[in-house]
Short mmCIF file of C-alpha atoms in Angstrom, two decimals:
data_model
loop_
_atom_site.label_atom_id
_atom_site.label_comp_id
_atom_site.label_asym_id
_atom_site.label_seq_id
_atom_site.Cartn_x
_atom_site.Cartn_y
_atom_site.Cartn_z
CA MET F 1 2.48 -92.75 61.69
CA SER F 2 4.10 -93.46 58.37
CA ASP F 3 7.14 -95.72 58.14
CA LEU F 4 8.61 -95.39 54.69
CA THR F 5 10.98 -98.28 55.31
CA LYS F 6 7.90 -100.57 55.49
CA GLN F 7 5.23 -99.10 53.22
CA SER F 8 4.95 -96.34 50.64
CA PRO F 9 1.90 -94.22 49.75
CA LEU F 10 1.98 -95.45 46.14
CA GLY F 11 2.41 -99.04 47.37
CA VAL F 12 -0.78 -98.90 49.45
CA TYR F 13 -2.67 -97.22 46.60
CA VAL F 14 -1.62 -99.95 44.15
CA GLU F 15 -2.62 -102.74 46.58
CA HIS F 16 -6.13 -101.25 46.66
CA LEU F 17 -6.25 -101.01 42.86
CA LYS F 18 -5.29 -104.69 42.61
CA LYS F 19 -8.46 -105.40 44.64
CA GLY F 20 -10.48 -103.19 42.28
CA GLU F 21 -10.62 -100.28 44.73
CA LEU F 22 -9.81 -96.60 44.28
CA ALA F 23 -8.20 -95.48 47.51
CA TYR F 24 -7.60 -91.90 48.64
CA GLN F 25 -6.47 -90.20 51.83
CA VAL F 26 -8.04 -87.82 54.32
CA CYS F 27 -6.06 -85.72 56.76
CA LYS F 28 -7.65 -86.27 60.17
CA ASP F 29 -6.42 -82.88 61.39
CA ASP F 30 -8.48 -80.84 58.92
CA ASN F 31 -10.76 -83.57 57.51
CA LYS F 32 -9.76 -82.69 53.95
CA ALA F 33 -9.45 -85.35 51.26
CA PHE F 34 -6.35 -85.16 49.09
CA PHE F 35 -4.80 -86.85 46.11
CA TYR F 36 -2.17 -88.07 45.08
CA PRO F 37 -1.26 -90.28 48.05
CA ARG F 38 1.36 -88.83 50.38
CA ALA F 39 3.26 -89.71 53.54
CA ILE F 40 2.60 -86.21 54.90
CA ALA F 41 -0.70 -84.39 54.48
CA PRO F 42 -0.52 -81.15 52.46
CA GLU F 43 -0.98 -77.84 54.31
CA THR F 44 -1.22 -79.39 57.79
CA GLY F 45 2.03 -81.34 57.51
CA SER F 46 0.31 -84.02 59.56
CA GLU F 47 0.98 -87.75 59.59
CA ASN F 48 -2.50 -88.28 60.99
CA ILE F 49 -3.79 -89.63 57.69
CA GLU F 50 -6.59 -92.09 57.00
CA TRP F 51 -6.92 -94.24 53.88
CA ARG F 52 -10.46 -94.51 52.53
CA VAL F 53 -11.98 -96.41 49.63
CA SER F 54 -13.81 -94.17 47.18
CA LYS F 55 -17.40 -94.80 46.12
CA GLY F 56 -15.96 -94.36 42.65
CA LEU F 57 -18.26 -91.62 41.39
CA GLY F 58 -17.09 -88.37 39.93
CA THR F 59 -17.60 -85.59 37.39
CA VAL F 60 -15.45 -84.64 34.41
CA TYR F 61 -13.79 -81.29 35.28
CA THR F 62 -12.00 -80.91 31.96
CA THR F 63 -11.00 -83.11 29.05
CA THR F 64 -8.79 -83.37 25.98
CA VAL F 65 -8.28 -85.81 23.13
CA VAL F 66 -4.70 -86.64 22.26
CA TYR F 67 -3.66 -87.66 18.78
CA TYR F 68 -0.63 -89.92 18.49
CA LYS F 69 0.43 -90.60 14.93
CA GLY F 70 -0.87 -93.93 13.68
CA GLU F 71 -3.08 -94.53 16.75
CA GLN F 72 -6.73 -94.07 17.63
CA PRO F 73 -7.48 -90.76 19.42
CA LEU F 74 -7.18 -91.12 23.19
CA ASN F 75 -9.09 -89.35 25.96
CA VAL F 76 -7.34 -87.71 28.91
CA ALA F 77 -9.54 -86.05 31.53
CA MET F 78 -9.48 -84.56 34.98
CA ILE F 79 -12.07 -86.16 37.27
CA ASP F 80 -13.49 -84.43 40.37
CA MET F 81 -14.42 -87.23 42.73
CA ASP F 82 -17.50 -86.83 44.90
CA GLU F 83 -15.33 -87.20 48.02
CA GLY F 84 -13.62 -83.90 47.16
CA TYR F 85 -10.36 -84.64 45.38
CA ARG F 86 -9.27 -84.62 41.75
CA LEU F 87 -7.24 -86.98 39.61
CA MET F 88 -6.13 -87.36 36.02
CA SER F 89 -7.68 -90.31 34.23
CA ARG F 90 -9.53 -91.22 31.04
CA VAL F 91 -13.10 -92.06 30.20
CA GLU F 92 -13.33 -95.32 28.26
CA ASP F 93 -15.95 -97.11 26.14
CA ILE F 94 -17.04 -93.89 24.45
CA ASP F 95 -15.79 -91.76 21.54
CA PRO F 96 -13.12 -89.55 23.20
CA MET F 97 -14.71 -86.43 21.65
CA GLN F 98 -17.98 -87.33 23.40
CA VAL F 99 -16.41 -87.03 26.84
CA LYS F 100 -17.93 -83.76 28.06
CA ILE F 101 -17.21 -81.47 30.97
CA GLY F 102 -19.83 -82.07 33.67
CA MET F 103 -20.37 -85.70 32.63
CA ARG F 104 -20.90 -88.10 35.54
CA VAL F 105 -18.46 -91.00 35.52
CA LYS F 106 -17.79 -94.20 37.46
CA PHE F 107 -14.45 -95.75 38.38
CA ARG F 108 -13.10 -99.10 37.34
CA ALA F 109 -9.60 -100.46 37.82
CA HIS F 110 -7.38 -100.93 34.79
CA PRO F 111 -5.13 -103.91 35.52
CA GLY F 112 -2.04 -102.34 33.94
CA ASP F 113 0.50 -104.67 32.36
CA ASP F 114 4.06 -105.88 32.85
CA LYS F 115 5.34 -102.31 32.41
CA THR F 116 2.51 -100.31 34.03
CA LEU F 117 1.04 -100.59 37.53
CA PRO F 118 -2.75 -100.85 37.74
CA TYR F 119 -4.47 -97.48 37.42
CA PRO F 120 -7.99 -96.03 37.63
CA VAL F 121 -10.09 -95.36 34.54
CA PHE F 122 -13.71 -94.27 34.23
CA THR F 123 -16.84 -95.01 32.21
CA ALA F 124 -19.70 -92.61 31.52
CA LEU F 125 -22.75 -92.86 33.78
CA ILE F 126 -25.37 -92.16 31.17
CA PRO F 127 -28.90 -92.12 32.63
CA ASP F 128 -30.90 -94.91 31.06
CA PRO F 129 -34.64 -94.07 30.78
CA SER F 130 -35.75 -97.72 31.13
CA PRO F 131 -36.94 -98.66 34.67
CA GLY F 132 -34.20 -101.26 35.13
CA GLY F 133 -31.58 -98.77 34.03
CA ARG F 134 -32.37 -96.24 36.75
CA ARG F 135 -30.48 -97.99 39.48
CA GLU F 136 -27.04 -96.77 38.58
CA THR F 137 -28.27 -93.21 38.10
CA SER F 138 -30.07 -93.10 41.42
CA ALA F 139 -26.97 -94.37 43.15
CA SER F 140 -25.21 -91.20 42.05
CA PRO F 141 -25.17 -88.72 44.94
CA LEU F 142 -24.56 -85.01 44.78
CA PRO F 143 -20.99 -84.00 44.16
CA SER F 144 -19.58 -82.82 47.46
CA ARG F 145 -16.94 -80.40 46.12
CA PRO F 146 -18.16 -76.98 47.20
CA GLY F 147 -18.53 -74.37 44.52
CA ASP F 148 -18.38 -76.96 41.75
CA THR F 149 -19.59 -75.57 38.48
CA GLY F 150 -19.59 -78.94 36.78
CA GLY F 151 -22.48 -77.98 34.59
CA LYS F 152 -25.74 -79.04 33.16
CA ALA F 153 -24.87 -82.67 32.53
CA GLU F 154 -25.22 -83.28 36.28
CA GLY F 155 -28.84 -82.14 36.29
CA PRO F 156 -30.74 -85.36 35.63
CA GLY F 157 -28.54 -87.44 37.93
CA VAL F 158 -28.98 -84.99 40.77
CA ARG F 159 -32.75 -84.92 40.47
CA ASP F 160 -33.00 -88.70 40.28
CA GLY F 161 -30.78 -89.05 43.31
CA SER F 162 -32.87 -86.79 45.54
CA SER F 163 -36.26 -88.21 44.50
CA LYS F 164 -35.36 -91.73 45.53
CA MET M 1 8.60 -58.34 47.33
CA SER M 2 9.22 -55.83 50.09
CA GLY M 3 12.88 -54.95 50.21
CA LEU M 4 13.31 -54.81 46.45
CA LYS M 5 13.37 -51.20 45.31
CA ARG M 6 11.69 -49.96 42.16
CA GLY M 7 14.35 -48.98 39.63
CA SER M 8 17.33 -50.01 41.78
CA ILE M 9 18.75 -52.08 38.92
CA ALA M 10 18.58 -51.87 35.15
CA VAL M 11 18.96 -54.13 32.15
CA VAL M 12 21.93 -52.75 30.23
CA GLY M 13 22.62 -55.51 27.69
CA ALA M 14 20.37 -57.91 25.82
CA ALA M 15 20.98 -60.30 22.94
CA GLU M 16 19.83 -63.51 21.33
CA SER M 17 22.23 -66.26 20.36
CA ASP M 18 21.89 -67.71 16.87
CA LEU M 19 18.31 -68.92 16.54
CA GLY M 20 16.35 -71.45 14.55
CA GLN M 21 18.44 -74.40 13.45
CA VAL M 22 22.05 -74.51 14.60
CA ALA M 23 24.87 -76.59 13.16
CA GLN M 24 25.20 -80.22 14.14
CA HIS M 25 26.95 -80.80 17.49
CA THR M 26 26.41 -77.22 18.69
CA SER M 27 25.94 -77.41 22.47
CA PRO M 28 23.46 -75.44 24.58
CA VAL M 29 26.43 -73.89 26.39
CA ASP M 30 27.91 -72.72 23.05
CA LEU M 31 24.67 -70.76 22.57
CA MET M 32 24.70 -69.39 26.14
CA ALA M 33 28.29 -68.21 25.75
CA GLN M 34 27.65 -66.63 22.35
CA ALA M 35 24.59 -64.78 23.69
CA THR M 36 26.49 -63.68 26.82
CA MET M 37 29.25 -62.06 24.76
CA ARG M 38 26.72 -60.40 22.45
CA ALA M 39 24.84 -59.01 25.46
CA LEU M 40 28.08 -57.74 27.02
CA ASP M 41 29.08 -56.11 23.70
CA ASP M 42 25.63 -54.52 23.62
CA CYS M 43 26.48 -52.52 26.76
CA GLY M 44 30.26 -52.25 26.47
CA LEU M 45 31.12 -54.48 29.42
CA THR M 46 33.50 -57.45 29.34
CA LEU M 47 33.67 -60.88 30.94
CA LYS M 48 35.94 -59.44 33.64
CA ASP M 49 33.06 -57.26 34.82
CA VAL M 50 30.70 -60.20 35.37
CA ASP M 51 30.45 -61.21 39.03
CA GLY M 52 26.93 -62.69 39.05
CA LEU M 53 25.80 -65.63 36.89
CA PHE M 54 22.24 -66.94 36.56
CA VAL M 55 21.59 -69.93 34.32
CA ALA M 56 18.79 -72.44 33.82
CA ALA M 57 18.38 -74.96 31.00
CA THR M 58 16.84 -78.37 30.36
CA GLN M 59 19.90 -79.92 28.72
CA VAL M 60 22.44 -78.70 31.27
CA ARG M 61 21.75 -79.96 34.78
CA MET M 62 23.98 -77.52 36.62
CA GLY M 63 23.85 -74.45 34.45
CA PRO M 64 25.89 -71.90 36.40
CA MET M 65 28.80 -74.37 36.70
CA SER M 66 28.77 -75.23 33.01
CA LEU M 67 28.70 -71.65 31.75
CA ALA M 68 31.26 -70.44 34.33
CA GLU M 69 33.60 -73.26 33.27
CA TYR M 70 33.11 -72.53 29.57
CA LEU M 71 33.85 -68.82 29.99
CA ARG M 72 36.43 -69.41 32.76
CA ILE M 73 34.87 -66.89 35.06
CA LYS M 74 34.47 -67.08 38.83
CA PRO M 75 31.21 -65.34 39.70
CA ARG M 76 30.73 -64.32 43.33
CA VAL M 77 26.99 -64.92 43.07
CA PHE M 78 25.37 -67.71 41.08
CA ASP M 79 21.89 -69.17 40.86
CA GLY M 80 20.48 -72.06 38.85
CA THR M 81 16.83 -71.83 39.92
CA GLN M 82 14.99 -74.06 37.45
CA ILE M 83 11.23 -73.52 37.36
CA GLY M 84 10.78 -73.89 33.61
CA GLY M 85 10.27 -71.07 31.14
CA SER M 86 9.81 -68.38 33.76
CA SER M 87 13.14 -69.14 35.45
CA PHE M 88 14.75 -66.03 33.96
CA MET M 89 12.17 -63.63 35.37
CA THR M 90 12.89 -65.17 38.76
CA HIS M 91 16.59 -64.71 38.07
CA VAL M 92 15.91 -60.98 37.56
CA ALA M 93 14.35 -60.81 41.03
CA HIS M 94 17.25 -62.78 42.52
CA ALA M 95 19.82 -60.65 40.70
CA GLN M 96 18.10 -57.57 42.07
CA MET M 97 18.44 -58.93 45.62
CA ALA M 98 22.12 -59.65 45.05
CA ILE M 99 22.90 -56.30 43.42
CA GLN M 100 20.94 -54.28 46.00
CA LEU M 101 22.77 -56.08 48.81
CA GLY M 102 26.11 -55.47 47.14
CA LEU M 103 26.83 -59.18 46.70
CA CYS M 104 27.53 -58.61 43.02
CA GLU M 105 27.46 -55.68 40.61
CA VAL M 106 27.12 -57.08 37.09
CA ALA M 107 24.80 -60.04 36.64
CA VAL M 108 24.39 -62.13 33.49
CA ILE M 109 21.29 -64.27 32.94
CA ALA M 110 21.80 -66.81 30.15
CA TYR M 111 20.02 -69.65 28.39
CA GLY M 112 20.64 -72.02 25.48
CA SER M 113 18.88 -74.97 23.87
CA THR M 114 19.39 -77.23 20.87
CA GLN M 115 15.99 -78.89 21.14
CA ARG M 116 15.27 -78.74 17.42
CA SER M 117 18.60 -80.39 16.61
CA VAL M 118 18.44 -83.14 19.23
CA SER M 119 14.59 -83.50 19.47
CA ARG M 120 12.31 -82.39 22.26
CA ALA M 121 12.29 -85.84 23.80
CA ALA M 122 16.06 -85.71 24.17
CA ALA M 123 16.20 -82.03 25.22
CA SER M 124 13.40 -82.11 27.81
CA PRO M 125 12.82 -85.65 29.10
CA ARG M 126 9.84 -85.73 31.45
CA GLU M 127 9.76 -87.27 34.90
CA PHE M 128 7.60 -90.37 35.22
CA ASN M 129 4.49 -89.65 37.29
CA PRO M 130 2.58 -92.81 38.35
CA TYR M 131 -0.63 -90.75 38.67
CA GLU M 132 -0.44 -89.13 35.21
CA SER M 133 1.94 -90.97 32.89
CA PRO M 134 -0.31 -94.07 32.40
CA TYR M 135 -2.88 -91.87 30.64
CA ARG M 136 -0.30 -90.73 28.06
CA PRO M 137 -1.09 -87.01 27.98
CA ILE M 138 1.19 -85.25 25.49
CA LEU M 139 2.87 -82.99 28.03
CA PRO M 140 3.00 -80.11 28.32
CA ILE M 141 0.48 -79.68 25.46
CA SER M 142 -2.42 -81.70 26.92
CA ALA M 143 -2.24 -79.83 30.24
CA TYR M 144 -2.73 -76.47 28.51
CA ALA M 145 -5.35 -78.04 26.21
CA MET M 146 -7.36 -79.04 29.29
CA ALA M 147 -7.06 -75.48 30.62
CA ALA M 148 -8.35 -74.20 27.28
CA ALA M 149 -11.23 -76.71 27.28
CA ARG M 150 -12.28 -75.61 30.75
CA HIS M 151 -12.05 -71.91 29.78
CA MET M 152 -14.21 -72.62 26.71
CA HIS M 153 -16.78 -74.44 28.86
CA GLN M 154 -16.89 -71.85 31.61
CA TYR M 155 -16.63 -68.61 29.63
CA GLY M 156 -17.71 -69.39 26.08
CA THR M 157 -14.22 -68.95 24.68
CA LYS M 158 -14.07 -70.41 21.17
CA ARG M 159 -11.44 -72.19 19.11
CA GLU M 160 -11.58 -69.13 16.83
CA HIS M 161 -10.35 -67.01 19.76
CA LEU M 162 -7.39 -69.34 20.21
CA ALA M 163 -6.70 -69.09 16.47
CA GLU M 164 -6.76 -65.27 16.77
CA VAL M 165 -3.78 -65.50 19.12
CA ALA M 166 -1.83 -67.59 16.61
CA VAL M 167 -2.71 -65.27 13.72
CA ALA M 168 -1.78 -62.13 15.69
CA ALA M 169 1.58 -63.67 16.58
CA ARG M 170 2.19 -64.49 12.93
CA LYS M 171 1.39 -60.93 11.82
CA TRP M 172 3.91 -59.52 14.30
CA ALA M 173 6.47 -62.15 13.29
CA LEU M 174 6.30 -61.01 9.67
CA MET M 175 7.73 -57.67 10.92
CA ASN M 176 10.59 -59.36 12.78
CA PRO M 177 13.52 -60.37 10.57
CA LYS M 178 14.68 -62.85 13.24
CA ALA M 179 11.36 -64.71 13.35
CA TRP M 180 11.32 -68.37 12.35
CA GLU M 181 7.96 -68.21 10.54
CA LYS M 182 7.98 -66.21 7.29
CA GLU M 183 4.57 -66.98 5.76
CA PRO M 184 1.18 -65.45 6.61
CA LEU M 185 -1.37 -67.51 8.58
CA THR M 186 -5.18 -67.30 8.47
CA ILE M 187 -7.77 -68.22 11.10
CA GLU M 188 -9.01 -71.02 8.83
CA GLN M 189 -5.50 -72.44 8.40
CA ALA M 190 -4.98 -72.41 12.17
CA LEU M 191 -8.33 -74.11 12.83
CA ASN M 192 -7.83 -76.74 10.15
CA ALA M 193 -4.24 -77.61 10.97
CA ARG M 194 -3.36 -81.06 12.33
CA MET M 195 -5.07 -81.72 15.68
CA VAL M 196 -2.58 -82.48 18.47
CA SER M 197 -4.53 -82.37 21.73
CA TYR M 198 -8.08 -81.05 21.43
CA PRO M 199 -8.81 -78.12 21.24
CA PHE M 200 -5.23 -77.47 20.07
CA THR M 201 -3.99 -77.93 16.56
CA VAL M 202 -0.29 -77.67 15.81
CA ARG M 203 -0.88 -73.90 15.22
CA ASP M 204 -1.98 -73.49 18.83
CA CYS M 205 1.42 -74.80 19.95
CA CYS M 206 4.75 -73.01 20.17
CA LEU M 207 7.64 -73.63 17.82
CA VAL M 208 10.33 -76.21 18.50
CA VAL M 209 13.56 -74.47 17.54
CA ASP M 210 17.12 -74.03 18.76
CA GLY M 211 18.26 -70.82 20.40
CA GLY M 212 19.27 -68.90 23.47
CA GLY M 213 19.84 -65.50 24.88
CA ALA M 214 21.42 -63.41 27.59
CA ILE M 215 20.78 -60.18 29.44
CA VAL M 216 23.11 -58.10 31.58
CA LEU M 217 21.91 -56.27 34.69
CA THR M 218 23.66 -53.82 36.96
CA SER M 219 22.91 -51.17 39.55
CA ALA M 220 21.00 -48.07 38.41
CA ALA M 221 24.08 -46.00 39.31
CA ARG M 222 26.45 -47.98 37.10
CA ALA M 223 23.89 -48.38 34.31
CA LYS M 224 24.02 -44.65 33.51
CA SER M 225 27.63 -44.83 32.30
CA LEU M 226 27.09 -47.64 29.80
CA LYS M 227 26.51 -47.69 26.03
CA LYS M 228 22.75 -48.10 25.79
CA LYS M 229 19.90 -46.33 27.58
CA PRO M 230 19.18 -48.32 30.74
CA VAL M 231 15.89 -50.23 30.99
CA TYR M 232 14.94 -50.12 34.66
CA VAL M 233 13.42 -53.00 36.57
CA LEU M 234 10.36 -51.31 38.06
CA GLY M 235 8.65 -54.35 39.54
CA VAL M 236 8.94 -58.10 39.89
CA GLY M 237 6.53 -60.74 41.14
CA GLU M 238 6.78 -64.52 41.29
CA THR M 239 4.76 -67.48 42.43
CA LEU M 240 4.59 -71.28 42.27
CA SER M 241 1.17 -72.95 42.29
CA HIS M 242 1.85 -76.61 41.52
CA ALA M 243 4.17 -78.91 39.57
CA ASN M 244 1.79 -81.38 37.88
CA ILE M 245 -1.38 -80.19 36.17
CA SER M 246 -3.56 -82.48 38.31
CA SER M 247 -2.76 -80.24 41.30
CA LEU M 248 -3.91 -76.94 39.77
CA PRO M 249 -7.15 -76.09 41.62
CA ASP M 250 -8.80 -73.87 39.00
CA PHE M 251 -7.72 -74.45 35.39
CA THR M 252 -8.99 -71.01 34.36
CA VAL M 253 -6.87 -69.01 36.82
CA SER M 254 -3.07 -68.93 36.66
CA GLY M 255 -0.52 -67.71 39.18
CA ALA M 256 -0.23 -64.54 37.09
CA SER M 257 -3.11 -63.38 39.30
CA VAL M 258 -0.56 -63.42 42.16
CA SER M 259 2.69 -62.41 40.44
CA GLY M 260 1.05 -59.59 38.46
CA PRO M 261 -0.33 -57.63 41.43
CA GLN M 262 3.04 -58.07 43.24
CA ALA M 263 4.89 -56.59 40.27
CA PHE M 264 2.38 -53.77 39.74
CA GLN M 265 2.50 -52.84 43.41
CA MET M 266 6.28 -52.68 43.45
CA ALA M 267 6.35 -50.75 40.16
CA GLY M 268 3.68 -48.27 41.27
CA VAL M 269 1.96 -48.53 37.90
CA THR M 270 -1.33 -50.03 36.69
CA PRO M 271 -2.20 -52.00 33.55
CA LYS M 272 -3.24 -48.71 31.91
CA ASP M 273 0.38 -47.52 32.04
CA VAL M 274 1.73 -50.57 30.20
CA LYS M 275 2.31 -49.87 26.51
CA MET M 276 3.44 -53.33 25.43
CA LEU M 277 3.17 -56.85 26.83
CA SER M 278 5.40 -59.82 26.27
CA LEU M 279 3.34 -62.79 27.45
CA TYR M 280 4.77 -66.28 27.39
CA ASP M 281 2.74 -67.90 24.59
CA ALA M 282 3.66 -71.56 24.81
CA PHE M 283 0.09 -72.21 23.66
CA THR M 284 -2.66 -69.93 22.40
CA ILE M 285 -4.59 -70.14 25.67
CA THR M 286 -1.78 -68.60 27.74
CA PRO M 287 -1.96 -64.98 26.50
CA ILE M 288 -5.74 -65.17 27.05
CA LEU M 289 -5.29 -66.34 30.65
CA PHE M 290 -2.52 -63.84 31.35
CA LEU M 291 -4.42 -60.84 29.93
CA GLU M 292 -7.18 -61.71 32.41
CA ASP M 293 -4.99 -62.60 35.38
CA LEU M 294 -2.72 -59.55 34.95
CA GLY M 295 -5.76 -57.25 34.91
CA PHE M 296 -5.92 -56.21 31.24
CA CYS M 297 -9.48 -57.55 30.89
CA PRO M 298 -12.01 -59.16 33.26
CA LYS M 299 -11.81 -62.89 34.03
CA GLY M 300 -13.42 -64.85 31.24
CA GLU M 301 -13.18 -62.03 28.68
CA GLY M 302 -9.73 -62.93 27.31
CA GLY M 303 -11.10 -64.72 24.26
CA ARG M 304 -13.30 -61.80 23.28
CA PHE M 305 -10.42 -59.38 24.03
CA VAL M 306 -8.19 -61.01 21.41
CA ALA M 307 -11.02 -61.32 18.82
CA ASP M 308 -10.98 -59.20 15.67
CA GLY M 309 -7.23 -58.66 15.82
CA GLY M 310 -7.32 -57.30 19.39
CA ILE M 311 -3.64 -58.11 19.99
CA ALA M 312 -2.47 -58.07 16.37
CA PRO M 313 -0.60 -55.09 14.84
CA GLY M 314 -2.98 -52.12 14.95
CA GLY M 315 -5.14 -53.77 17.62
CA LYS M 316 -6.21 -52.67 21.11
CA LEU M 317 -2.98 -53.71 22.81
CA ALA M 318 0.51 -54.59 21.53
CA VAL M 319 1.18 -58.15 22.72
CA ASN M 320 4.13 -60.34 21.70
CA THR M 321 5.47 -57.98 19.06
CA SER M 322 8.38 -60.34 18.34
CA GLY M 323 5.94 -62.92 17.02
CA GLY M 324 6.16 -64.81 20.30
CA GLY M 325 6.84 -68.45 21.00
CA LEU M 326 4.19 -69.26 18.41
CA SER M 327 5.93 -67.64 15.43
CA TYR M 328 9.26 -66.01 16.38
CA CYS M 329 11.26 -68.47 18.46
CA HIS M 330 10.63 -71.04 21.16
CA PRO M 331 13.79 -72.84 22.20
CA GLY M 332 12.26 -74.90 25.02
CA MET M 333 12.36 -72.37 27.85
CA TYR M 334 11.42 -69.14 26.15
CA GLY M 335 11.23 -66.71 29.09
CA LEU M 336 14.52 -64.96 28.43
CA LEU M 337 13.47 -64.10 24.89
CA VAL M 338 10.10 -62.93 26.27
CA MET M 339 12.04 -60.34 28.29
CA ILE M 340 14.43 -59.39 25.48
CA GLU M 341 11.55 -58.14 23.29
CA ALA M 342 10.08 -56.15 26.20
CA ILE M 343 13.54 -54.61 26.82
CA ARG M 344 13.97 -53.68 23.14
CA GLN M 345 10.54 -52.06 23.02
CA VAL M 346 11.47 -49.74 25.92
CA ARG M 347 14.76 -48.97 24.18
CA GLY M 348 12.91 -48.20 20.95
CA GLU M 349 14.93 -50.73 18.93
CA CYS M 350 12.08 -52.65 17.29
CA GLY M 351 11.99 -51.00 13.87
CA GLU M 352 8.80 -51.67 11.92
CA ARG M 353 7.09 -53.28 14.91
CA GLN M 354 8.13 -50.59 17.44
CA VAL M 355 5.33 -49.52 19.79
CA LYS M 356 5.14 -45.70 20.03
CA ASN M 357 6.19 -44.05 23.30
CA CYS M 358 6.83 -47.41 24.92
CA ASP M 359 7.93 -46.17 28.35
CA VAL M 360 6.61 -49.17 30.24
CA SER M 361 6.54 -52.79 29.12
CA LEU M 362 5.62 -55.98 30.93
CA ALA M 363 7.24 -59.38 30.48
CA HIS M 364 5.39 -62.36 31.89
CA GLY M 365 6.96 -65.78 32.18
CA ASN M 366 5.27 -69.13 32.53
CA GLY M 367 6.89 -72.43 33.45
CA GLY M 368 5.96 -76.09 33.62
CA VAL M 369 2.25 -76.69 33.09
CA LEU M 370 1.02 -73.21 34.16
CA SER M 371 3.05 -74.01 37.28
CA SER M 372 5.40 -71.08 37.83
CA GLN M 373 4.39 -67.52 36.99
CA CYS M 374 6.75 -64.56 37.13
CA THR M 375 6.17 -60.98 36.05
CA VAL M 376 8.75 -58.28 35.35
CA ILE M 377 7.75 -54.66 34.66
CA LEU M 378 10.32 -52.57 32.82
CA GLY M 379 10.55 -48.84 32.32
CA SER M 380 12.59 -46.14 30.64
CA GLU M 381 14.39 -43.33 32.48
CA ASN M 382 11.21 -41.18 32.16
CA THR M 383 9.38 -43.55 34.49
CA LEU M 384 11.79 -43.13 37.41
#
């Protein structure tokens, strides 16, 4: 049962991020994952909600590059997490125009600053052909979102994952 | 929409306020009031006749109160439903309920904005969202840009198709003396304009201008005795799908796929019967999505539908003959002006850009970040 005088959904989420974890919720009535965090589960209206820590793997659903005057271009993307929910984020450490739909990505926590709470960002999971570089790729399971049409970029990761 | 009757009410007055750039210190309510009186003059009614007032705006928190105070009227029915740019289509549906039930007889729907004068940031401040704001999307632009990117990925839509929408709007605008843009635009110019949020350049984005408008609605019975030929409300449909873009399940399908069929069913017409469409073009992707979702082409074919001047003057289908939000006027929440052009086309008042035999037109409103979708189908007396 939620008690909003003691703890808020965003508060719990931020505590996880401070530990380097991406947390999400599952409604125990219909076993559906949802995001953003809520006190009441969508559709069921249930308070029977479980917090879970994400494995941190997802696929770029769509992407844009925003141009602020006098700044470097900035990526903004929607990420479909393997656990079956979606969030807005950005893919870092890569040219924003090279962030592609269908690209596999991995979570890391951005610490935020004095004005901004910590928040999740992502880096590209680019399969590395060297033997030592295969570990991260093979750790990438199939996306669980049914009917996902993420695209070709998932191909290699999927094959590597199943041949383990 | 069971309960609402096809043709039970009609639009009898329609007018814009002054548009473009208004004088310093003009208020949004000044523009609403000016448009209201112009719309009343258009049909020969007076303020004393108005007993229903429907207002939404971004700069006026409690619209019906502000406009009623300004005009010193005491409407019996009032509604300030604020769901972004499609609010006014929803107001039509709500006015129809009120008029059919006899709660009011003459309803005014009004809007005003001074967003060019005071800046968009001041006119439409956005709510902080801890799950989106840290990523600094330029909203609403980046939300629609991500819808366009997904449509391009899934259906092979190209940036050139988006540019076609901007160029078609500009061609229509050059036939509209009230349009803000006065110079021709080419595909190359649209593609090479300043990038704002990929795949959108500034030419994929609507104008930021001042303006407002008003329409007057009354019962079909009373409409017959007024100055202008009535434009009947044949069908309405409305839906909400989300508030923030992160919660839209499929970025290639809008709520127009819900509101459109509702409106068509009530109107008893099909897309083939519609001679002209006014589709809320906040960004070049929206007419493409709405043509698909409203049933004017199959899902995914919108880009190819608008190619080669498909919706430009002389094209397959007359869309946004005013020049749209892209080239005519976009004062923040543009839905009322979307309807005004569709009304004028049925009246036959559009001069050089008039669509021949325009008995049925469709006005589709969009609000938020593809969040609210409302469709109104309008018809002349011949369609009753």
